[in-house]
Each structure stands twice: as C-alpha cells, then as structure tokens.
C-alpha cells in the first residue's frame, strides 16, 4: 500500500518485483485521497531503477523433462516462455500435480498445493524490509498506520511531541505478509492505535495474529483522517 502520491511509483515497482520473483498475483491498495493528491516528485532515470529479472527457464530442469511445478528456494515455479522448444507444458485453471504439472484430482495433492501456496506467500517476508519505528523519546503509545493515513499520522505526532508528550509512529507498507518483526514491534508498546479509513480490517488482523490489544481509530466518511482530529485521539489515549 503506497503512503504518498510519489510512493505510488515505488510501490508499483515493488509489486512487480514480488510478482515476478515469487510468481504470485500482487494487489496494490490505494484510495481516492492519494489519487487526487499531488506532491513534488523527481522523475527517476530508467537506468537507476532496480533490475527485475524474471529468470525465464531455458533448459530442461529434470531427468524426466521439463517440470513446470518444480519449485525453487522461494517455492516459486519455473517460468518458461510459451513455445520454447523442449519446455512445452499444459496451462489451465484445473488443479495440477506437484512437480509434474499434470492435471490432478487427488485430494492429498490439493491439500499439499494449498499449503505450498500459503508457505510461498509467508516466505515473501524474508525479502521485505523490517517495520521501522520512529520513537525518539521512548513512548508508551504506538500509532501504527498504513496507506494514505501516513501524512496525518506524522503531522499529528509532530504536534504532540512539540508539546512535550511522547508518541511513537510506524507505517506498514507490505500488508500480506506483514514484515517479520511486526509482532515484536507492537508487543513492545502498552498501547497501539491504528488509524484506518475503513472499519478496522488491519486492526482485526493484528489482534488475531499477535494477540495484542490494538485499538482502531476508524473513519468511513469519504474524507481522509485529519491531523487535528488524530492529534486529539492521541492525546485522549495519553
């Protein structure tokens, strides 16, 4: 999820990196607030952008021929350009047999493939950055956001700190899987406030996964959360 208008570009690059490396669909979660916002943004040089190598299969990877479901260390399958001599394989929406890619109606294979896909998504956490916390004063309250709440959270935190109160902030960019240190971060604070422009979806995930008493500050009015109202919410909890 991008946090600013300019971040939308970087998030798109990151989405492609994950999709290509792990052979998985990736969703970018944005909203109207970001779509209608603007900010100064330096157009990058193409040569400075990170390389994304699909590592297309070029040769048979098994004694019995090309195995389109033979997974690598990321649990990603090989990717062959259609029509490559010797690498022809079946495509379609039916369940495939592990390794061979043959159509399978076996229930145990279905269970294994479901577990493999889940493990592959979990493994993405190994290649995404840890959740970073801005906590200059040693606060008891962490304001944890995602998406377009970033600006309001940072502005509200600056106002609170200027008056001498302590508050920590962090912003989640990768939502599934979450950064591997997310649980460690939120469990280190006695209070966690999660501003969301919905009915509290991320808050529910954090509470269920990490068994923490995270509190949601939700707003579903078609307007962004303002810095002033969030400042008031933070002060109430302090």
PDB file of C-alpha atoms in Angstrom:
ATOM      1  CA  UNK A   1       0.000   0.000   0.000  1.00  0.00           C
ATOM      2  CA  UNK A   2       1.516   3.380  -1.007  1.00  0.00           C
ATOM      3  CA  UNK A   3       1.624   6.107   1.629  1.00  0.00           C
ATOM      4  CA  UNK A   4       2.011   9.213  -0.573  1.00  0.00           C
ATOM      5  CA  UNK A   5       1.323  10.142  -4.225  1.00  0.00           C
ATOM      6  CA  UNK A   6       5.014   9.817  -5.084  1.00  0.00           C
ATOM      7  CA  UNK A   7       5.253   6.492  -3.267  1.00  0.00           C
ATOM      8  CA  UNK A   8       2.731   5.020  -5.713  1.00  0.00           C
ATOM      9  CA  UNK A   9       5.524   4.696  -8.283  1.00  0.00           C
ATOM     10  CA  UNK A  10       7.880   2.907  -5.890  1.00  0.00           C
ATOM     11  CA  UNK A  11       5.117   0.605  -4.705  1.00  0.00           C
ATOM     12  CA  UNK A  12       4.311  -0.348  -8.303  1.00  0.00           C
ATOM     13  CA  UNK A  13       7.960  -1.316  -8.839  1.00  0.00           C
ATOM     14  CA  UNK A  14       7.912  -3.323  -5.611  1.00  0.00           C
ATOM     15  CA  UNK A  15       4.708  -5.073  -6.650  1.00  0.00           C
ATOM     16  CA  UNK A  16       6.284  -6.180  -9.925  1.00  0.00           C
ATOM     17  CA  UNK A  17       9.413  -7.377  -8.097  1.00  0.00           C
ATOM     18  CA  UNK A  18       7.375  -9.574  -5.766  1.00  0.00           C
ATOM     19  CA  UNK A  19       5.071 -10.825  -8.521  1.00  0.00           C
ATOM     20  CA  UNK A  20       7.935 -11.838 -10.793  1.00  0.00           C
ATOM     21  CA  UNK A  21      10.214 -13.335  -8.137  1.00  0.00           C
ATOM     22  CA  UNK A  22       7.532 -15.351  -6.368  1.00  0.00           C
ATOM     23  CA  UNK A  23       5.187 -15.962  -9.315  1.00  0.00           C
ATOM     24  CA  UNK A  24       2.177 -14.634  -7.451  1.00  0.00           C
ATOM     25  CA  UNK A  25      -0.517 -12.017  -8.016  1.00  0.00           C
ATOM     26  CA  UNK A  26       0.069  -8.769  -6.100  1.00  0.00           C
ATOM     27  CA  UNK A  27      -2.568  -6.181  -5.201  1.00  0.00           C
ATOM     28  CA  UNK A  28      -1.746  -2.501  -4.727  1.00  0.00           C
ATOM     29  CA  UNK A  29      -4.114  -0.905  -2.210  1.00  0.00           C
ATOM     30  CA  UNK A  30      -4.626   2.790  -2.882  1.00  0.00           C
ATOM     31  CA  UNK A  31      -7.556   5.166  -2.419  1.00  0.00           C
ATOM     32  CA  UNK A  32      -9.171   8.289  -3.825  1.00  0.00           C
ATOM     33  CA  UNK A  33      -7.267  10.530  -1.424  1.00  0.00           C
ATOM     34  CA  UNK A  34      -3.933   9.507  -2.946  1.00  0.00           C
ATOM     35  CA  UNK A  35      -5.379   9.510  -6.446  1.00  0.00           C
ATOM     36  CA  UNK A  36      -6.482  13.124  -6.101  1.00  0.00           C
ATOM     37  CA  UNK A  37      -3.359  14.305  -4.251  1.00  0.00           C
ATOM     38  CA  UNK A  38      -0.057  15.548  -5.621  1.00  0.00           C
ATOM     39  CA  UNK A  39       3.458  16.319  -4.442  1.00  0.00           C
ATOM     40  CA  UNK A  40       6.830  17.225  -5.976  1.00  0.00           C
ATOM     41  CA  UNK A  41       8.409  14.086  -7.386  1.00  0.00           C
ATOM     42  CA  UNK A  42      11.750  13.616  -9.097  1.00  0.00           C
ATOM     43  CA  UNK A  43      11.306  11.541 -12.242  1.00  0.00           C
ATOM     44  CA  UNK A  44      13.817   8.681 -11.908  1.00  0.00           C
ATOM     45  CA  UNK A  45      16.248   7.614 -14.584  1.00  0.00           C
ATOM     46  CA  UNK A  46      15.384   4.247 -16.041  1.00  0.00           C
ATOM     47  CA  UNK A  47      18.956   3.012 -15.542  1.00  0.00           C
ATOM     48  CA  UNK A  48      18.686   3.764 -11.800  1.00  0.00           C
ATOM     49  CA  UNK A  49      15.628   1.601 -11.289  1.00  0.00           C
ATOM     50  CA  UNK A  50      16.205  -1.809  -9.668  1.00  0.00           C
ATOM     51  CA  UNK A  51      16.615  -4.647 -12.135  1.00  0.00           C
ATOM     52  CA  UNK A  52      13.839  -7.206 -12.174  1.00  0.00           C
ATOM     53  CA  UNK A  53      14.999 -10.438 -13.791  1.00  0.00           C
ATOM     54  CA  UNK A  54      12.224 -12.981 -14.479  1.00  0.00           C
ATOM     55  CA  UNK A  55      14.867 -15.713 -14.902  1.00  0.00           C
ATOM     56  CA  UNK A  56      12.942 -17.485 -17.616  1.00  0.00           C
ATOM     57  CA  UNK A  57      13.579 -21.205 -17.840  1.00  0.00           C
ATOM     58  CA  UNK A  58      15.857 -22.002 -20.760  1.00  0.00           C
ATOM     59  CA  UNK A  59      16.569 -25.687 -20.351  1.00  0.00           C
ATOM     60  CA  UNK A  60      15.009 -28.897 -19.050  1.00  0.00           C
ATOM     61  CA  UNK A  61      15.235 -28.997 -15.251  1.00  0.00           C
ATOM     62  CA  UNK A  62      14.520 -32.688 -14.614  1.00  0.00           C
ATOM     63  CA  UNK A  63      15.609 -36.096 -15.887  1.00  0.00           C
ATOM     64  CA  UNK A  64      12.041 -36.744 -16.991  1.00  0.00           C
ATOM     65  CA  UNK A  65      11.762 -33.497 -18.915  1.00  0.00           C
ATOM     66  CA  UNK A  66      10.545 -30.029 -18.007  1.00  0.00           C
ATOM     67  CA  UNK A  67       8.795 -29.968 -14.634  1.00  0.00           C
ATOM     68  CA  UNK A  68       6.664 -26.782 -14.525  1.00  0.00           C
ATOM     69  CA  UNK A  69       5.837 -27.241 -10.816  1.00  0.00           C
ATOM     70  CA  UNK A  70       9.376 -27.990  -9.587  1.00  0.00           C
ATOM     71  CA  UNK A  71       9.774 -25.122  -7.105  1.00  0.00           C
ATOM     72  CA  UNK A  72      12.928 -23.215  -6.185  1.00  0.00           C
ATOM     73  CA  UNK A  73      14.078 -21.951  -2.773  1.00  0.00           C
ATOM     74  CA  UNK A  74      11.343 -19.278  -2.880  1.00  0.00           C
ATOM     75  CA  UNK A  75       8.760 -22.005  -3.618  1.00  0.00           C
ATOM     76  CA  UNK A  76       8.230 -20.300  -6.972  1.00  0.00           C
ATOM     77  CA  UNK A  77       7.724 -22.381 -10.110  1.00  0.00           C
ATOM     78  CA  UNK A  78       9.922 -22.060 -13.212  1.00  0.00           C
ATOM     79  CA  UNK A  79       8.621 -19.681 -15.857  1.00  0.00           C
ATOM     80  CA  UNK A  80       9.010 -20.737 -19.468  1.00  0.00           C
ATOM     81  CA  UNK A  81       8.120 -18.533 -22.410  1.00  0.00           C
ATOM     82  CA  UNK A  82       5.286 -20.324 -24.270  1.00  0.00           C
ATOM     83  CA  UNK A  83       6.581 -22.200 -27.282  1.00  0.00           C
ATOM     84  CA  UNK A  84      10.169 -22.609 -26.057  1.00  0.00           C
ATOM     85  CA  UNK A  85      11.380 -25.912 -27.610  1.00  0.00           C
ATOM     86  CA  UNK A  86      11.518 -28.667 -25.003  1.00  0.00           C
ATOM     87  CA  UNK A  87       9.716 -26.598 -22.353  1.00  0.00           C
ATOM     88  CA  UNK A  88       6.151 -27.005 -23.571  1.00  0.00           C
ATOM     89  CA  UNK A  89       3.662 -27.649 -20.763  1.00  0.00           C
ATOM     90  CA  UNK A  90      -0.042 -27.598 -20.017  1.00  0.00           C
ATOM     91  CA  UNK A  91      -1.737 -24.363 -18.889  1.00  0.00           C
ATOM     92  CA  UNK A  92      -5.194 -24.092 -17.352  1.00  0.00           C
ATOM     93  CA  UNK A  93      -7.258 -23.483 -14.263  1.00  0.00           C
ATOM     94  CA  UNK A  94      -7.581 -27.071 -13.036  1.00  0.00           C
ATOM     95  CA  UNK A  95      -5.512 -28.271 -10.050  1.00  0.00           C
ATOM     96  CA  UNK A  96      -2.073 -29.543 -11.093  1.00  0.00           C
ATOM     97  CA  UNK A  97       0.066 -32.303  -9.666  1.00  0.00           C
ATOM     98  CA  UNK A  98       3.053 -31.153  -7.649  1.00  0.00           C
ATOM     99  CA  UNK A  99       6.306 -31.073  -9.697  1.00  0.00           C
ATOM    100  CA  UNK A 100       4.927 -32.568 -12.929  1.00  0.00           C
ATOM    101  CA  UNK A 101       2.115 -30.072 -13.554  1.00  0.00           C
ATOM    102  CA  UNK A 102      -0.217 -32.830 -14.770  1.00  0.00           C
ATOM    103  CA  UNK A 103      -3.908 -32.352 -14.022  1.00  0.00           C
ATOM    104  CA  UNK A 104      -4.730 -33.920 -10.658  1.00  0.00           C
ATOM    105  CA  UNK A 105      -7.996 -34.669  -8.851  1.00  0.00           C
ATOM    106  CA  UNK A 106      -6.190 -36.182  -5.854  1.00  0.00           C
ATOM    107  CA  UNK A 107      -7.363 -34.729  -2.530  1.00  0.00           C
ATOM    108  CA  UNK A 108      -3.976 -35.066  -0.816  1.00  0.00           C
ATOM    109  CA  UNK A 109      -2.265 -33.276  -3.704  1.00  0.00           C
ATOM    110  CA  UNK A 110      -4.845 -30.477  -3.425  1.00  0.00           C
ATOM    111  CA  UNK A 111      -4.039 -30.093   0.271  1.00  0.00           C
ATOM    112  CA  UNK A 112      -0.296 -30.068  -0.412  1.00  0.00           C
ATOM    113  CA  UNK A 113      -0.605 -27.471  -3.178  1.00  0.00           C
ATOM    114  CA  UNK A 114      -2.745 -25.248  -0.944  1.00  0.00           C
ATOM    115  CA  UNK A 115      -0.140 -25.458   1.827  1.00  0.00           C
ATOM    116  CA  UNK A 116       2.690 -24.758  -0.629  1.00  0.00           C
ATOM    117  CA  UNK A 117       0.997 -21.621  -1.917  1.00  0.00           C
ATOM    118  CA  UNK A 118       0.467 -20.373   1.640  1.00  0.00           C
ATOM    119  CA  UNK A 119       4.103 -21.056   2.559  1.00  0.00           C
ATOM    120  CA  UNK A 120       5.264 -19.230  -0.552  1.00  0.00           C
ATOM    121  CA  UNK A 121       3.409 -16.091   0.500  1.00  0.00           C
ATOM    122  CA  UNK A 122       4.808 -16.366   4.035  1.00  0.00           C
ATOM    123  CA  UNK A 123       8.329 -16.637   2.597  1.00  0.00           C
ATOM    124  CA  UNK A 124       7.956 -13.246   0.897  1.00  0.00           C
ATOM    125  CA  UNK A 125       8.509 -11.722   4.363  1.00  0.00           C
ATOM    126  CA  UNK A 126      12.180 -12.741   4.067  1.00  0.00           C
ATOM    127  CA  UNK A 127      12.732 -10.250   1.225  1.00  0.00           C
ATOM    128  CA  UNK A 128      10.814  -7.227   2.532  1.00  0.00           C
ATOM    129  CA  UNK A 129      12.200  -4.625   4.973  1.00  0.00           C
ATOM    130  CA  UNK A 130      11.509  -4.750   8.691  1.00  0.00           C
ATOM    131  CA  UNK A 131       8.903  -2.411  10.133  1.00  0.00           C
ATOM    132  CA  UNK A 132      10.706   0.774  11.187  1.00  0.00           C
ATOM    133  CA  UNK A 133       9.569   2.763  14.234  1.00  0.00           C
ATOM    134  CA  UNK A 134      10.003   6.483  14.831  1.00  0.00           C
ATOM    135  CA  UNK A 135      10.252   6.754  18.617  1.00  0.00           C
ATOM    136  CA  UNK A 136      12.747   9.456  19.677  1.00  0.00           C
ATOM    137  CA  UNK A 137      11.617   9.708  23.315  1.00  0.00           C
ATOM    138  CA  UNK A 138      10.654   6.207  24.439  1.00  0.00           C
ATOM    139  CA  UNK A 139       6.857   6.344  24.176  1.00  0.00           C
ATOM    140  CA  UNK A 140       4.200   4.028  25.583  1.00  0.00           C
ATOM    141  CA  UNK A 141       1.791   4.647  22.686  1.00  0.00           C
ATOM    142  CA  UNK A 142       2.467   3.478  19.130  1.00  0.00           C
ATOM    143  CA  UNK A 143       0.384   4.910  16.285  1.00  0.00           C
ATOM    144  CA  UNK A 144       0.562   2.309  13.530  1.00  0.00           C
ATOM    145  CA  UNK A 145      -0.783   3.186  10.097  1.00  0.00           C
ATOM    146  CA  UNK A 146      -0.906   2.033   6.503  1.00  0.00           C
ATOM    147  CA  UNK A 147      -1.745   3.647   3.193  1.00  0.00           C
ATOM    148  CA  UNK A 148      -2.778   7.292   2.922  1.00  0.00           C
ATOM    149  CA  UNK A 149      -3.004   7.843   6.692  1.00  0.00           C
ATOM    150  CA  UNK A 150       0.771   8.408   6.675  1.00  0.00           C
ATOM    151  CA  UNK A 151       0.720  12.208   6.381  1.00  0.00           C
ATOM    152  CA  UNK A 152      -1.932  12.717   9.052  1.00  0.00           C
ATOM    153  CA  UNK A 153      -0.137  10.398  11.468  1.00  0.00           C
ATOM    154  CA  UNK A 154       3.213  12.139  11.042  1.00  0.00           C
ATOM    155  CA  UNK A 155       1.663  15.618  11.359  1.00  0.00           C
ATOM    156  CA  UNK A 156      -0.297  14.649  14.469  1.00  0.00           C
ATOM    157  CA  UNK A 157       2.782  13.083  16.057  1.00  0.00           C
ATOM    158  CA  UNK A 158       4.836  16.245  15.470  1.00  0.00           C
ATOM    159  CA  UNK A 159       2.167  18.356  17.168  1.00  0.00           C
ATOM    160  CA  UNK A 160       2.006  16.036  20.169  1.00  0.00           C
ATOM    161  CA  UNK A 161       5.787  15.937  20.547  1.00  0.00           C
ATOM    162  CA  UNK A 162       6.120  19.710  20.333  1.00  0.00           C
ATOM    163  CA  UNK A 163       4.004  19.982  23.471  1.00  0.00           C
ATOM    164  CA  UNK A 164       6.308  17.599  25.333  1.00  0.00           C
ATOM    165  CA  UNK A 165       4.271  14.380  25.116  1.00  0.00           C
ATOM    166  CA  UNK A 166       5.688  11.116  23.802  1.00  0.00           C
ATOM    167  CA  UNK A 167       4.304   9.118  20.904  1.00  0.00           C
ATOM    168  CA  UNK A 168       5.822   6.590  18.521  1.00  0.00           C
ATOM    169  CA  UNK A 169       4.805   6.027  14.896  1.00  0.00           C
ATOM    170  CA  UNK A 170       5.256   3.286  12.330  1.00  0.00           C
ATOM    171  CA  UNK A 171       3.811   2.686   8.890  1.00  0.00           C
ATOM    172  CA  UNK A 172       3.177  -0.671   7.263  1.00  0.00           C
ATOM    173  CA  UNK A 173       3.841  -0.935   3.536  1.00  0.00           C
ATOM    174  CA  UNK A 174       3.565  -4.698   3.000  1.00  0.00           C
ATOM    175  CA  UNK A 175       0.254  -5.980   4.355  1.00  0.00           C
ATOM    176  CA  UNK A 176       0.375  -9.648   3.395  1.00  0.00           C
ATOM    177  CA  UNK A 177       2.685 -10.975   4.516  1.00  0.00           C
ATOM    178  CA  UNK A 178       3.408  -8.407   7.204  1.00  0.00           C
ATOM    179  CA  UNK A 179       7.054  -7.544   7.971  1.00  0.00           C
ATOM    180  CA  UNK A 180       8.596 -10.318  10.049  1.00  0.00           C
ATOM    181  CA  UNK A 181       9.205  -8.061  13.062  1.00  0.00           C
ATOM    182  CA  UNK A 182       5.652  -6.674  13.246  1.00  0.00           C
ATOM    183  CA  UNK A 183       4.676  -8.740  16.266  1.00  0.00           C
ATOM    184  CA  UNK A 184       7.845  -7.827  18.126  1.00  0.00           C
ATOM    185  CA  UNK A 185       7.259  -4.121  17.476  1.00  0.00           C
ATOM    186  CA  UNK A 186       3.622  -3.867  18.534  1.00  0.00           C
ATOM    187  CA  UNK A 187       4.097  -6.076  21.614  1.00  0.00           C
ATOM    188  CA  UNK A 188       6.759  -3.662  22.886  1.00  0.00           C
ATOM    189  CA  UNK A 189       4.157  -0.902  23.419  1.00  0.00           C
ATOM    190  CA  UNK A 190       1.461  -0.874  26.089  1.00  0.00           C
ATOM    191  CA  UNK A 191      -0.941   0.955  23.751  1.00  0.00           C
ATOM    192  CA  UNK A 192      -1.326   0.597  19.967  1.00  0.00           C
ATOM    193  CA  UNK A 193      -3.612   2.902  17.975  1.00  0.00           C
ATOM    194  CA  UNK A 194      -4.362   2.032  14.341  1.00  0.00           C
ATOM    195  CA  UNK A 195      -5.945   4.842  12.262  1.00  0.00           C
ATOM    196  CA  UNK A 196      -7.798   3.358   9.289  1.00  0.00           C
ATOM    197  CA  UNK A 197     -10.061   4.654   6.532  1.00  0.00           C
ATOM    198  CA  UNK A 198     -12.266   1.584   6.886  1.00  0.00           C
ATOM    199  CA  UNK A 199     -13.984  -0.308   9.696  1.00  0.00           C
ATOM    200  CA  UNK A 200     -10.751  -1.667  11.141  1.00  0.00           C
ATOM    201  CA  UNK A 201      -9.551  -4.503   8.919  1.00  0.00           C
ATOM    202  CA  UNK A 202      -5.849  -4.209   9.796  1.00  0.00           C
ATOM    203  CA  UNK A 203      -6.659  -3.847  13.482  1.00  0.00           C
ATOM    204  CA  UNK A 204      -8.570  -7.128  13.395  1.00  0.00           C
ATOM    205  CA  UNK A 205      -5.632  -8.872  11.709  1.00  0.00           C
ATOM    206  CA  UNK A 206      -3.146  -7.554  14.292  1.00  0.00           C
ATOM    207  CA  UNK A 207      -5.370  -8.534  17.219  1.00  0.00           C
ATOM    208  CA  UNK A 208      -5.964 -12.029  15.853  1.00  0.00           C
ATOM    209  CA  UNK A 209      -2.417 -12.776  14.749  1.00  0.00           C
ATOM    210  CA  UNK A 210      -0.428 -11.249  17.598  1.00  0.00           C
ATOM    211  CA  UNK A 211      -2.982 -11.268  20.466  1.00  0.00           C
ATOM    212  CA  UNK A 212      -2.422  -7.591  21.233  1.00  0.00           C
ATOM    213  CA  UNK A 213      -4.970  -5.052  22.434  1.00  0.00           C
ATOM    214  CA  UNK A 214      -4.683  -2.834  19.366  1.00  0.00           C
ATOM    215  CA  UNK A 215      -7.339  -0.129  19.145  1.00  0.00           C
ATOM    216  CA  UNK A 216      -8.780   1.117  15.871  1.00  0.00           C
ATOM    217  CA  UNK A 217      -9.457   4.761  15.053  1.00  0.00           C
ATOM    218  CA  UNK A 218     -11.784   4.289  12.100  1.00  0.00           C
ATOM    219  CA  UNK A 219     -13.284   6.788   9.694  1.00  0.00           C
ATOM    220  CA  UNK A 220     -15.557   5.839   6.802  1.00  0.00           C
ATOM    221  CA  UNK A 221     -16.997   9.174   5.699  1.00  0.00           C
ATOM    222  CA  UNK A 222     -15.406   9.575   2.284  1.00  0.00           C
ATOM    223  CA  UNK A 223     -12.897  12.036   3.751  1.00  0.00           C
ATOM    224  CA  UNK A 224      -9.310  11.482   4.962  1.00  0.00           C
ATOM    225  CA  UNK A 225      -8.387  11.496   8.645  1.00  0.00           C
ATOM    226  CA  UNK A 226      -7.239  15.000   9.569  1.00  0.00           C
ATOM    227  CA  UNK A 227      -4.116  15.726  11.622  1.00  0.00           C
ATOM    228  CA  UNK A 228      -6.092  17.742  14.165  1.00  0.00           C
ATOM    229  CA  UNK A 229      -8.654  15.015  14.877  1.00  0.00           C
ATOM    230  CA  UNK A 230      -5.936  12.374  15.103  1.00  0.00           C
ATOM    231  CA  UNK A 231      -3.946  14.603  17.461  1.00  0.00           C
ATOM    232  CA  UNK A 232      -6.990  14.767  19.716  1.00  0.00           C
ATOM    233  CA  UNK A 233      -7.394  10.981  19.598  1.00  0.00           C
ATOM    234  CA  UNK A 234      -3.745  10.506  20.544  1.00  0.00           C
ATOM    235  CA  UNK A 235      -3.989  12.939  23.465  1.00  0.00           C
ATOM    236  CA  UNK A 236      -7.076  11.140  24.785  1.00  0.00           C
ATOM    237  CA  UNK A 237      -5.104   7.905  24.942  1.00  0.00           C
ATOM    238  CA  UNK A 238      -2.080   9.554  26.523  1.00  0.00           C
TER     239      UNK A 238
END
